[in-house]
Tab-separated table of C-alpha atoms in Angstrom:
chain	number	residue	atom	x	y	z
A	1374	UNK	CA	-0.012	-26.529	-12.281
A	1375	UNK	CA	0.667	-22.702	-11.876
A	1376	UNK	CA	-0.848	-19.743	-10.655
A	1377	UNK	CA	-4.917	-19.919	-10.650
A	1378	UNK	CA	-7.160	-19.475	-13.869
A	1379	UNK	CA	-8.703	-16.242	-11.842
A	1380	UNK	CA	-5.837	-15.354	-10.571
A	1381	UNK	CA	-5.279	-11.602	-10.488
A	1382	UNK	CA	-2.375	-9.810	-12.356
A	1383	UNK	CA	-2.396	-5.818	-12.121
A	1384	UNK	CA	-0.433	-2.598	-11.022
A	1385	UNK	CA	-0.707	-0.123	-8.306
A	1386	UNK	CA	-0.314	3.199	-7.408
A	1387	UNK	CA	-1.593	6.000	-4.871
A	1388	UNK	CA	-3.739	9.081	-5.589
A	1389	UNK	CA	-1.065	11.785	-3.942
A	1390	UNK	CA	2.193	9.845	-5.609
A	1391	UNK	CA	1.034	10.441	-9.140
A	1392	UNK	CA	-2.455	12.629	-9.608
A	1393	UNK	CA	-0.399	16.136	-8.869
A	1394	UNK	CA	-3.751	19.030	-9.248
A	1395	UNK	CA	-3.211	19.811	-5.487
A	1396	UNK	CA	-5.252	22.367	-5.325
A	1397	UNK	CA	-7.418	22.463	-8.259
A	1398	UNK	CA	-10.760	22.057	-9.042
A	1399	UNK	CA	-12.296	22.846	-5.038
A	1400	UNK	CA	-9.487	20.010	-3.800
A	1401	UNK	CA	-8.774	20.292	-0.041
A	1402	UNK	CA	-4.690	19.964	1.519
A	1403	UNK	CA	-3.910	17.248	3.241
A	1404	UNK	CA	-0.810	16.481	5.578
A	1405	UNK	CA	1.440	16.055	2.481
A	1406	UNK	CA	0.312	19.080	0.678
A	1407	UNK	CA	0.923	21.280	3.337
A	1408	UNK	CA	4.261	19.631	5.146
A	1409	UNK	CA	6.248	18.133	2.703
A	1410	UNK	CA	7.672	21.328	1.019
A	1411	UNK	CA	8.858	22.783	4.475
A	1412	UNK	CA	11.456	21.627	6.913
A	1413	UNK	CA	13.799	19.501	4.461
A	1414	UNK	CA	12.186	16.407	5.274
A	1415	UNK	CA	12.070	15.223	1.785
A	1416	UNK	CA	15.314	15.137	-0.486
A	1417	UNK	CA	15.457	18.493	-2.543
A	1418	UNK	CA	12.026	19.929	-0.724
A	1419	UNK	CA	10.238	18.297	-3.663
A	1420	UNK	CA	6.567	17.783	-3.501
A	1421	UNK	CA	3.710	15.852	-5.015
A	1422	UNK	CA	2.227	18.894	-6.702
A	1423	UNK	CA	2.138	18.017	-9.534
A	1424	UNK	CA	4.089	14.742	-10.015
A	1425	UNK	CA	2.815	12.592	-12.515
A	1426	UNK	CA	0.030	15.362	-13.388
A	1427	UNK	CA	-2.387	11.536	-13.813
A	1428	UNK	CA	-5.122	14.335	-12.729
A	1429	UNK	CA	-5.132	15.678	-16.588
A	1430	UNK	CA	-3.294	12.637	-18.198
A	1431	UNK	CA	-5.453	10.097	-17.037
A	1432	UNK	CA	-6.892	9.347	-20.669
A	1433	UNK	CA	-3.897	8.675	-21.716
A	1434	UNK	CA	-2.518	6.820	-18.840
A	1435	UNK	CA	-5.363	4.005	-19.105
A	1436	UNK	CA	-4.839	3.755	-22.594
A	1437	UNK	CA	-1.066	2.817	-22.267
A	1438	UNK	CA	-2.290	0.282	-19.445
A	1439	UNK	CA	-4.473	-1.054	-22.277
A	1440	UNK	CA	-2.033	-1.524	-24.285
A	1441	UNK	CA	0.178	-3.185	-21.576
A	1442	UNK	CA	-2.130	-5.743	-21.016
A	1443	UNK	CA	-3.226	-4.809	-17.552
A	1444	UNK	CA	-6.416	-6.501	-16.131
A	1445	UNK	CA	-6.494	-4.952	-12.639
A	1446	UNK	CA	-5.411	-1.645	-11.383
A	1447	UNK	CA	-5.147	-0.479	-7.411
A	1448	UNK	CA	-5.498	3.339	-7.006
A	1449	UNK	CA	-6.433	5.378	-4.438
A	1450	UNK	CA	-8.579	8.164	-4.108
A	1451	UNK	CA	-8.153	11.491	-2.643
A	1452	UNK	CA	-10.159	12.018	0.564
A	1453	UNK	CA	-9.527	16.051	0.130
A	1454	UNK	CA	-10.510	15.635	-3.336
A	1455	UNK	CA	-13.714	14.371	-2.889
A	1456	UNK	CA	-14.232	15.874	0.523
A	1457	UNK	CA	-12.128	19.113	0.735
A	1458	UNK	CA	-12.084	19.407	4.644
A	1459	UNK	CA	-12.560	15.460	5.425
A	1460	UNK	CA	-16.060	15.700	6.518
A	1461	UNK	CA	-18.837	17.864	5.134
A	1462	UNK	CA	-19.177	19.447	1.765
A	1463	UNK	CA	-18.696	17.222	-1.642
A	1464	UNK	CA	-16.455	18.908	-3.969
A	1465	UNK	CA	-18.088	17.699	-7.666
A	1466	UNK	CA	-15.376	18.639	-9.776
A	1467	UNK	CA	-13.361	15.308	-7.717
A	1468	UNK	CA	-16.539	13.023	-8.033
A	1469	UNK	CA	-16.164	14.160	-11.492
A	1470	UNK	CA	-12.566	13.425	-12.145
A	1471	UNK	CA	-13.096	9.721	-10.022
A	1472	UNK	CA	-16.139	8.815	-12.018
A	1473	UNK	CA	-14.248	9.617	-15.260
A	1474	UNK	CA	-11.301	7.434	-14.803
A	1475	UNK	CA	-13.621	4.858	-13.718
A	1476	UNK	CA	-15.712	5.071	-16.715
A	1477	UNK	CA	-11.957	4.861	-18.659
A	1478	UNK	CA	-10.785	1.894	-17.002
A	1479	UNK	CA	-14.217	0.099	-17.563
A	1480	UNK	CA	-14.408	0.979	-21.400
A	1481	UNK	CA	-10.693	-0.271	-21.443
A	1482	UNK	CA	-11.626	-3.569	-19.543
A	1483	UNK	CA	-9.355	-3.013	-16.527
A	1484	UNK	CA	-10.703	-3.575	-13.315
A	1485	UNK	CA	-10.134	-0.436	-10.542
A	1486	UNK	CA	-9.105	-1.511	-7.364
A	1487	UNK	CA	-9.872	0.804	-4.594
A	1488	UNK	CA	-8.233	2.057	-1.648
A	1489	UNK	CA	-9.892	4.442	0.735
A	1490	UNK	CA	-6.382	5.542	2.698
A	1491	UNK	CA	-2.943	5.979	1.086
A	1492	UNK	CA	-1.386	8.187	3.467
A	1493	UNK	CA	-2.742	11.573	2.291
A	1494	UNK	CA	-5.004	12.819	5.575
A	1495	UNK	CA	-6.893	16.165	5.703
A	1496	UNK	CA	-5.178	18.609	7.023
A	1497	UNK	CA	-8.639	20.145	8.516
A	1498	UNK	CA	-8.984	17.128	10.634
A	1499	UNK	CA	-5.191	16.866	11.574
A	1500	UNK	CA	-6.193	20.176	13.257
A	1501	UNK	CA	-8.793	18.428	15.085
A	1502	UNK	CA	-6.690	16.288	16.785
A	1503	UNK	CA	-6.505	13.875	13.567
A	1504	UNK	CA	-6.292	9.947	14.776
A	1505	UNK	CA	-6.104	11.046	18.085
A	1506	UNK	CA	-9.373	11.888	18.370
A	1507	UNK	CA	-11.715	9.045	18.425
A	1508	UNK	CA	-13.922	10.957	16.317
A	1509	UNK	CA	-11.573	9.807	13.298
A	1510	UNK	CA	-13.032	6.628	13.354
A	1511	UNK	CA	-16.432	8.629	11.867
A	1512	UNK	CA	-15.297	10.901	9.866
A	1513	UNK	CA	-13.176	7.543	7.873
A	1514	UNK	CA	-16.712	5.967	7.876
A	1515	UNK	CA	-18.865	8.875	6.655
A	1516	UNK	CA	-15.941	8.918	3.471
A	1517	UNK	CA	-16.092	5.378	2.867
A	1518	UNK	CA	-20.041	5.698	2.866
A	1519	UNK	CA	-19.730	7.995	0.225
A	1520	UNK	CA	-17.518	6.060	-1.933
A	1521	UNK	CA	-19.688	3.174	-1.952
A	1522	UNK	CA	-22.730	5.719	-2.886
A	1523	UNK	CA	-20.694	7.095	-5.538
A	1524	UNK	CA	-18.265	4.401	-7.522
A	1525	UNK	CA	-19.637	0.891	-6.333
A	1526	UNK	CA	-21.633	0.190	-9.273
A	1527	UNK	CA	-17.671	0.155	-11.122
A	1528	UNK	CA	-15.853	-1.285	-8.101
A	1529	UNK	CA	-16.408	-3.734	-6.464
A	1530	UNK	CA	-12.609	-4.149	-4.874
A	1531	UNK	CA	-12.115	-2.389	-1.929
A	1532	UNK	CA	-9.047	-1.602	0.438
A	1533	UNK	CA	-9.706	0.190	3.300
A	1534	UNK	CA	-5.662	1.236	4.008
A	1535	UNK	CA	-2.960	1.165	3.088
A	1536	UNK	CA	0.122	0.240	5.111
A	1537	UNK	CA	-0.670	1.572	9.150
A	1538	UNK	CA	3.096	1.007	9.583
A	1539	UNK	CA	4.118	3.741	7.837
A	1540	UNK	CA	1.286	6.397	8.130
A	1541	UNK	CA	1.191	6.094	11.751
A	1542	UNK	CA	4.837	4.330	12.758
A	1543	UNK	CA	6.606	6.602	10.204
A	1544	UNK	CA	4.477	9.634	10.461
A	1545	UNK	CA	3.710	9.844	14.214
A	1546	UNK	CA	6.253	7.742	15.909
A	1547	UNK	CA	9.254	8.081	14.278
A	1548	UNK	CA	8.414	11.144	12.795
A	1549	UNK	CA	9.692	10.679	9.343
A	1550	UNK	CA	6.658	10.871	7.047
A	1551	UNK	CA	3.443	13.696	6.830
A	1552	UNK	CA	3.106	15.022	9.223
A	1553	UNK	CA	6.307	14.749	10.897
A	1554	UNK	CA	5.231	14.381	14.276
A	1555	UNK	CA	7.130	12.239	17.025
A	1556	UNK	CA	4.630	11.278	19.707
A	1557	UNK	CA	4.489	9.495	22.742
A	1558	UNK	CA	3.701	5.971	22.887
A	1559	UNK	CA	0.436	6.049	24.804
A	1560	UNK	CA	-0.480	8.496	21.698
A	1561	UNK	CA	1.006	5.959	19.312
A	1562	UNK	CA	-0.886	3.547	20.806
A	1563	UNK	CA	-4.548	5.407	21.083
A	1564	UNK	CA	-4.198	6.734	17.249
A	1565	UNK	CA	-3.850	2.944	16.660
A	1566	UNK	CA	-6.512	2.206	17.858
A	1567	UNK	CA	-8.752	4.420	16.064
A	1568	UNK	CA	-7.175	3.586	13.016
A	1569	UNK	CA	-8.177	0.098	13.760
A	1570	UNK	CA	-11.573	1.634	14.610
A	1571	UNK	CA	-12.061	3.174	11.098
A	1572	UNK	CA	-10.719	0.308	9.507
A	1573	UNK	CA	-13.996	-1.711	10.899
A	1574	UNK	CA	-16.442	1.022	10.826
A	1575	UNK	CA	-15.505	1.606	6.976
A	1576	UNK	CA	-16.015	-1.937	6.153
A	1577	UNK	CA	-19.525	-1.982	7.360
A	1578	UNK	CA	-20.178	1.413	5.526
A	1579	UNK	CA	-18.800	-0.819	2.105
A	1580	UNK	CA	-21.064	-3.491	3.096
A	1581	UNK	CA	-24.070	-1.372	3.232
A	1582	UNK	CA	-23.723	1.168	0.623
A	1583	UNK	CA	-22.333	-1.141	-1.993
A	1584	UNK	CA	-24.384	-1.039	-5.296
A	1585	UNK	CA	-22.660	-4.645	-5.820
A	1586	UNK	CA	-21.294	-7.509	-3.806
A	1587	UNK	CA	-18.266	-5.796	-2.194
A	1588	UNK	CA	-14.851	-7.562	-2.024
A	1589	UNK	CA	-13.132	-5.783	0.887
A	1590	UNK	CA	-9.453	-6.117	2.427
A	1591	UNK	CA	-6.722	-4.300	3.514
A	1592	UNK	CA	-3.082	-3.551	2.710
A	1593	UNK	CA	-0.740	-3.293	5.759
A	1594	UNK	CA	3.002	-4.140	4.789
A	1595	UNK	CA	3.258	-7.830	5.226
A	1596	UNK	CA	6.963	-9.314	4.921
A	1597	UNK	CA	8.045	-12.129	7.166
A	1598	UNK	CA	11.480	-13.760	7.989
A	1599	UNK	CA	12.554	-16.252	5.730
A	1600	UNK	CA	13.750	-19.190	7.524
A	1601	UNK	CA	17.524	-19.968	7.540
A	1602	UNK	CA	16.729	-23.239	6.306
A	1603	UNK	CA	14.121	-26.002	4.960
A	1604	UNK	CA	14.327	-27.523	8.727
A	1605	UNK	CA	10.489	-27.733	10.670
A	1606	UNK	CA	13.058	-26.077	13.462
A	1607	UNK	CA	13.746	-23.266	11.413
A	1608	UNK	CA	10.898	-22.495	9.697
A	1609	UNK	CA	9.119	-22.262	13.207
A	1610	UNK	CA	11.468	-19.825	14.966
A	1611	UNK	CA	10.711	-17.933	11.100
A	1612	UNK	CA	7.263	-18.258	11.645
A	1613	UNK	CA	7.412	-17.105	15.472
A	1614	UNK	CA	9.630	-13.888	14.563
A	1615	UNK	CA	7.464	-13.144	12.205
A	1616	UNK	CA	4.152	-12.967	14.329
A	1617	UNK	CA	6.011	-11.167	17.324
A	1618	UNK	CA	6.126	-7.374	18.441
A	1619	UNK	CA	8.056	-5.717	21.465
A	1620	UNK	CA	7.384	-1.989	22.710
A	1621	UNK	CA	9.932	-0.149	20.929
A	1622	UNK	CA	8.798	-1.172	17.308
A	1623	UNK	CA	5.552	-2.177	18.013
A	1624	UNK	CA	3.222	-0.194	15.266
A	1625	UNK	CA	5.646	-1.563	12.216
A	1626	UNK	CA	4.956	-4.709	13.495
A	1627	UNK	CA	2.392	-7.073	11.737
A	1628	UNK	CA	0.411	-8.410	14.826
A	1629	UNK	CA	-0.238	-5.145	16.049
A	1630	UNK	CA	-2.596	-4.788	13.475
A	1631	UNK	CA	-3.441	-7.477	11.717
A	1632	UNK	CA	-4.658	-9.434	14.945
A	1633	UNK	CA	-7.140	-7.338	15.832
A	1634	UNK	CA	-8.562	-7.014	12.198
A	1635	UNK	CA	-8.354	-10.629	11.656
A	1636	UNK	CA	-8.520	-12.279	14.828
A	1637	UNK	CA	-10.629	-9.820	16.927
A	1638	UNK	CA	-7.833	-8.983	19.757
A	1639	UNK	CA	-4.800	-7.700	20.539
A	1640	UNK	CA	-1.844	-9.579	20.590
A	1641	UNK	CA	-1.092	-10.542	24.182
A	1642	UNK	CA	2.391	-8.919	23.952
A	1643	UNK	CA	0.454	-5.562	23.690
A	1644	UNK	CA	-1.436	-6.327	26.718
A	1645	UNK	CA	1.707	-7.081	28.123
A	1646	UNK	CA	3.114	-3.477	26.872
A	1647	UNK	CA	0.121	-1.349	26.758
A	1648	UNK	CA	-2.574	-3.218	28.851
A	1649	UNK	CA	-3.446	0.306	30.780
A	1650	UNK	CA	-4.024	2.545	27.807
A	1651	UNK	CA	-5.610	-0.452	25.788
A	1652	UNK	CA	-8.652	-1.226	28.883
A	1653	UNK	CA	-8.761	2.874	28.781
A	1654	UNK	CA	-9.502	3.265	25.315
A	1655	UNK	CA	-11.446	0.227	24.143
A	1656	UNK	CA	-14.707	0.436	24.680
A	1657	UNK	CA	-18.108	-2.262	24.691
A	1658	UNK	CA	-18.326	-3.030	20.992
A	1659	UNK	CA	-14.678	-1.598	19.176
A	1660	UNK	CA	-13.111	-5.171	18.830
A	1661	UNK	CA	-16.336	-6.426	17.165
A	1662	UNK	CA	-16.518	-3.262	14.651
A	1663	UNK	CA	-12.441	-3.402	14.099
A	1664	UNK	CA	-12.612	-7.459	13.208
A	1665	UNK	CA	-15.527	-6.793	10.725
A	1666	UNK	CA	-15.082	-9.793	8.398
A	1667	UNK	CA	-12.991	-9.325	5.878
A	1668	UNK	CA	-12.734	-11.071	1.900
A	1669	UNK	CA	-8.910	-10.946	1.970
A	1670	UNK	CA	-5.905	-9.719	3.282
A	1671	UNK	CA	-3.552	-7.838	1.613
A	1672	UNK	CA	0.330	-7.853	1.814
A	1673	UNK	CA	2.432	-5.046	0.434
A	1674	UNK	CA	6.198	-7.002	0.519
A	1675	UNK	CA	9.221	-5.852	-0.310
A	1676	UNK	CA	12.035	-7.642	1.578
A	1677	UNK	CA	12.128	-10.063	4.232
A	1678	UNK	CA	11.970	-9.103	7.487
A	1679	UNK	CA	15.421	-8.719	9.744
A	1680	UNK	CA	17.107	-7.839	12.819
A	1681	UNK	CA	19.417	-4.279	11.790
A	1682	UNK	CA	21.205	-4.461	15.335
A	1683	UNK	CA	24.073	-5.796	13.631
A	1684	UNK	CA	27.075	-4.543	11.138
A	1685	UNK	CA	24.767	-6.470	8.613
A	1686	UNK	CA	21.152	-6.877	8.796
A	1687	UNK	CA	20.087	-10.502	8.933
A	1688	UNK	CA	18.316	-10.392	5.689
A	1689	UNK	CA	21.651	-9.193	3.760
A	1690	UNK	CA	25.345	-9.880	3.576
A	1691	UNK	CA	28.624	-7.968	2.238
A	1692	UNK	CA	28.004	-7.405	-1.032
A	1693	UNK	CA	24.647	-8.438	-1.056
A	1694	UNK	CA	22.331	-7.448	-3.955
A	1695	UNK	CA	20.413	-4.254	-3.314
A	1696	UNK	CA	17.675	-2.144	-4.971
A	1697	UNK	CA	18.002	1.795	-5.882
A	1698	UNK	CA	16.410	2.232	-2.113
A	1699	UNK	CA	19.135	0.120	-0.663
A	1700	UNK	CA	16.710	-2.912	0.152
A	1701	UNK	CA	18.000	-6.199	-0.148
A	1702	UNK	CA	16.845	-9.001	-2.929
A	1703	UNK	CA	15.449	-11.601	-0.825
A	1704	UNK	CA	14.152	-14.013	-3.538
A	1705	UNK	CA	12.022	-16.318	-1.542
A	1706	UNK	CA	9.977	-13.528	0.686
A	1707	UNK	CA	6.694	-13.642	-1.512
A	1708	UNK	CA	6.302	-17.439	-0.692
A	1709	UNK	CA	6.961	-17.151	2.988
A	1710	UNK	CA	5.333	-14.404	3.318
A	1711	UNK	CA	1.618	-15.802	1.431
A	1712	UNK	CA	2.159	-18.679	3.500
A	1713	UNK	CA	2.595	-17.210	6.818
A	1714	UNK	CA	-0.230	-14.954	6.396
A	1715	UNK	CA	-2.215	-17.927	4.944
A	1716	UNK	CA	-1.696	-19.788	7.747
A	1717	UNK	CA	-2.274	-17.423	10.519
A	1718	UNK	CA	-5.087	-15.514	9.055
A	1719	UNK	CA	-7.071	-18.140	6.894
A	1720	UNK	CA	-7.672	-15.384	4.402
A	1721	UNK	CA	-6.706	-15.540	0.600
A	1722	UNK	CA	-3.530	-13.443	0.148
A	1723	UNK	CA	-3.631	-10.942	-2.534
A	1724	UNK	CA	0.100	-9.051	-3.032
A	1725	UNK	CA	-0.901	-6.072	-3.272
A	1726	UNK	CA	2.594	-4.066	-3.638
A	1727	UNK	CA	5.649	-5.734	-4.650
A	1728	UNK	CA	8.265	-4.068	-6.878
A	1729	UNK	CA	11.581	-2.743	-7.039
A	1730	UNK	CA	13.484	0.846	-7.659
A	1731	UNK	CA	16.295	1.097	-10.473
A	1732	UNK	CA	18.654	3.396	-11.490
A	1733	UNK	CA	16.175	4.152	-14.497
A	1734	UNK	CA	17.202	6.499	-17.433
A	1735	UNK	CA	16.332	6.592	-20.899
A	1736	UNK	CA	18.735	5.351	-23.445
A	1737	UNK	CA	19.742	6.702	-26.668
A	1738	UNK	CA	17.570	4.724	-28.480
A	1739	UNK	CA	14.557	6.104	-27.071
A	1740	UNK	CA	13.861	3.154	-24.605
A	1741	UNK	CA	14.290	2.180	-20.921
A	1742	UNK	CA	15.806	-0.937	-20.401
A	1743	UNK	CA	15.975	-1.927	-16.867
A	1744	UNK	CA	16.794	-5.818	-16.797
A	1745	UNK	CA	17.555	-6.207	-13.153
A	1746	UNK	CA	13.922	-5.544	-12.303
A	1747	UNK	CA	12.446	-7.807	-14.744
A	1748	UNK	CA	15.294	-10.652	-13.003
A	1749	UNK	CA	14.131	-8.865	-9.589
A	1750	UNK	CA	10.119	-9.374	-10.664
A	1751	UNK	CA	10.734	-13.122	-12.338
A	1752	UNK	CA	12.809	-14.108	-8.895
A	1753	UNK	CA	9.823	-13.046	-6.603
A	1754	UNK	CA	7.227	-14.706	-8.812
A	1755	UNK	CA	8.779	-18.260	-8.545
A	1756	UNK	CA	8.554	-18.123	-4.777
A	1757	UNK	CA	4.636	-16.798	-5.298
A	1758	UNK	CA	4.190	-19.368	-7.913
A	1759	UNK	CA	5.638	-22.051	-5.814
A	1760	UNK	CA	3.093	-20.692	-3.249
A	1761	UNK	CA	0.144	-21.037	-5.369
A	1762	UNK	CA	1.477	-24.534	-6.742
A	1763	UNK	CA	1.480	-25.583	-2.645
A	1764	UNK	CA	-2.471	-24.584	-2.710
A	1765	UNK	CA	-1.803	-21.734	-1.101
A	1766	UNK	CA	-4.740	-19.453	-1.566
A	1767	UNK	CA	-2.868	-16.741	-3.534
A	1768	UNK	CA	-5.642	-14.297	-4.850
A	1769	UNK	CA	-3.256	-12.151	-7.189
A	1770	UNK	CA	0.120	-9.810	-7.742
A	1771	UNK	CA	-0.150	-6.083	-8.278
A	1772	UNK	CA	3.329	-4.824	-8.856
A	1773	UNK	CA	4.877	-1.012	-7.997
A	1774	UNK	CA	4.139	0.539	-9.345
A	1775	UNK	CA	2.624	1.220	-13.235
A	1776	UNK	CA	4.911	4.003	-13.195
A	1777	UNK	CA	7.557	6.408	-11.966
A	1778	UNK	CA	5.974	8.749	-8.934
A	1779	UNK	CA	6.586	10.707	-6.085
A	1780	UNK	CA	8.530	8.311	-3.685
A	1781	UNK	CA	7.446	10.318	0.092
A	1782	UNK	CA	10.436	11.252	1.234
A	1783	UNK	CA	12.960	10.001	-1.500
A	1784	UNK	CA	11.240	12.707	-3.506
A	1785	UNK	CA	11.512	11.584	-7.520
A	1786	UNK	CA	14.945	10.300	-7.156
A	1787	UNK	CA	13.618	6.762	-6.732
A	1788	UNK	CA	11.873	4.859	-9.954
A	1789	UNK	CA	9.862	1.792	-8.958
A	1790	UNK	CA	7.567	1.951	-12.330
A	1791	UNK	CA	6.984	-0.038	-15.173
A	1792	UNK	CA	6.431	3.382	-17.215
A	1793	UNK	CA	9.245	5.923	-17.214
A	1794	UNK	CA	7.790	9.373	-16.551
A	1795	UNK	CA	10.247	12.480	-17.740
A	1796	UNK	CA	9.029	14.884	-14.867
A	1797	UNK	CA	10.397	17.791	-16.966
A	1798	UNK	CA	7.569	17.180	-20.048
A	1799	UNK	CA	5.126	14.458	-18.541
A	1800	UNK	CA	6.588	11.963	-21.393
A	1801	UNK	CA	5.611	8.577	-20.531
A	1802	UNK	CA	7.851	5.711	-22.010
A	1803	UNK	CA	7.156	1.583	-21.075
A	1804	UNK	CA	10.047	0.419	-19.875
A	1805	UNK	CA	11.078	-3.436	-21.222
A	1806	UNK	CA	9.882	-4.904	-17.576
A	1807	UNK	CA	6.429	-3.202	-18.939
A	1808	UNK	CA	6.606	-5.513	-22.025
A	1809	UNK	CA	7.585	-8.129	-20.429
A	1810	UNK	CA	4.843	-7.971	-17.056
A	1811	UNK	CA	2.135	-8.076	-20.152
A	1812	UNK	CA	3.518	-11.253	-21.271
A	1813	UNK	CA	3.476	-12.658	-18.378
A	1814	UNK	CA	-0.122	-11.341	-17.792
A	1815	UNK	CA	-0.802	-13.208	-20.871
A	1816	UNK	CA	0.790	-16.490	-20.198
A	1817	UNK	CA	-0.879	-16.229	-16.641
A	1818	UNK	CA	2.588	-16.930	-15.199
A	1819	UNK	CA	2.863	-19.918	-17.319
A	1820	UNK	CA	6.497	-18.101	-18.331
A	1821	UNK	CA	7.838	-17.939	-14.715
């Protein structure tokens, strides 16, 4: 017993976190390029301009995953890199850079793990209304039509995007991420829906342009409550809180998006909430496009779920362990989480985030030692392995991330990475938890 013989074991990471070459090489701006330096919205006005600079260390970077052991690797790619106003001209000096690393990670047997969307929109299109205008939902597809054209004959993993929570309930409702906009609901709610729209319309541009059998998901943040005990009570009222949405919170919620992707409708609380604006936007056809199927779903899952009303949120306690981003350790979320989504969604689950930030430094012997993530990565793994031992269809783990990066908002204050990364000289050192993921790469699990 264990995890599966196939199962997947990898890293992740996103093109505008660690690639830096903002505007080299004919590359476009996108929200974060232009926004995040201005208005102290992130801590010490730091940018991604050049962060990890993976644009001109990429060479080396897949070589250390080599020699990490690393079998799978999720990146994104730059829309504005390969596009420079979102629709329109190729730049070839991107397609370039992309079909280089690919070429890398396939000499270095790792398998690339695409997704589309990470957060980093063009800021030509943002002018144009961005996800408010329905149009969005084309100018997603006519990308993701030319990413199959290009790189499908080396991938053959594809996410479409990556966490709608955030991009659209951090960056347009609460007004918190790129590009720091606080809308209206009914706005909330028709950018939504043209995400959704994409979503589908992108899938069927995979499907058709693929040079190989696509395998095609998404990754929307995916935690769940963990129930307060082993009781069928209480793992129902878990299972019920997790699946639920109100009006308020609705677009971090997971039903707001992963129903109509999965299941082909709203959730009836957002007919409940929204019913107006929903039978004003959707039109003959957009349910059937967004619910294209699908080959998995991704979760990205950090911490359980919880009501914050309280002194104490209901996923932590006084003194309660707590990561460098002040999230709580909630041990058993990976298994409740796989199984949930299992459950609900009949789709294999593949983890596509799950990691932790640490108060990283390098020692003076020359190494990063950073023990509580490698008890933090161990902890989460027995609830995933548990999960898989259950015959729970667990597809694979792809921790965050393979190393340090631009954190959004948190700036580079915040290390989630297996690799240390000395901003100052580009210096990459493998932190212990990076010796220690490859041998448990190597054991397939076997050592959790």
């Amino acid at each position: 017993m264990g995890f599966p013989k196939n199962f997947i074991w990898g890293t992740a990471s996103a093109a505008y976190q660690i690639e830096g070459a903002y505007n080299e090489d004919g590359k476009g701006l996108n929200v974060w390029d232009y926004y995040a330096g201005e208005g102290n919205h992130v801590r010490h006005n730091e940018t991604g301009n050049i962060a990890c600079d993976h644009y001109h260390h990429f060479r080396e970077d897949v070589a250390m995953m080599k020699e990490m052991g690393i079998k799978y690797y999720r990146l994104s790619l730059s829309w504005t890199r390969l596009i420079p106003k979102g629709t329109g001209e190729v730049n070839p000096d991107g397609v370039a850079f992309y079909n280089a690393l690919f070429d890398e990670l396939k000499a270095n047997g790792i398998e690339p793990m695409v997704t589309l969307f990470h957060w980093d929109y063009p800021i030509e299109l943002h002018r144009k209304g961005g996800w408010l205008n329905r149009e969005s939902s084309d100018w997603f597809a006519e990308y993701a039509k030319l990413c199959a054209e290009l790189f499908s004959d080396r991938v053959k993993y594809w996410m479409t995007i990556n966490e709608p929570q955030c991009f659209i309930g951090c960056g347009y409702d609460l007004g918190v991420f790129a590009p720091f906009v606080k809308s209206p609901k009914s706005d909330v709610v028709r950018m939504s829906h043209n995400v959704l729209l994409a979503h589908g319309k992108a899938v069927k541009a995979l499907r058709e342009n693929s040079k190989q059998k696509a395998i095609i998901g998404f990754a929307p943040t995916g935690p769940v409550y963990i129930p307060e005990n082993q009781s069928p009570e209480a793992i129902e009222k878990a299972r019920q809180m997790s699946f639920d949405m109100d009006d308020e919170s609705f677009a971090f919620s997971t039903v707001w998006w992963s129903d109509p992707i999965v299941l082909g409708k709203y959730h009836d609380k957002a007919y409940k909430y929204f019913g107006e604006i929903l039978d004003e936007i959707i039109e003959d056809g957009d349910m059937e496009t967004i619910s294209a199927p699908l080959d998995f779903y991704g979760a990205n899952v950090y911490e359980s779920m919880c009501d914050r009303s309280g002194d104490y949120a209901t996923n932590s306690y006084i003194g309660c362990p707590r990561t460098a981003m002040e999230w709580p350790v909630t041990d058993d979320v990976l298994y409740w989480s796989v199984k949930f989504m299992n459950e609900r969604y009949n789709l294999p689950v593949l983890i596509t985030e799950n990691g932790i930030a640490c108060h990283d430094w390098v020692f003076l012997d020359g190494k990063v030692h950073d023990p509580n993530r490698i008890d933090f990565v161990h902890r989460y793994l027995k609830g995933l392995k548990r999960a898989a031992e259950e015959g729970i269809d667990v597809m694979g783990y792809l921790y965050w991330s393979i190393m340090d990066n631009y954190e959004w908002t948190s700036g580079y204050d915040k290390r989630f990475g297996l690799v240390y990364v000395d901003y100052t000289t580009q210096k990459r050192t493998v932190k212990d938890s990076g010796w220690w993921y490859k041998t448990v790469i190597e054991s397939n699990g076997d050592i959790i």
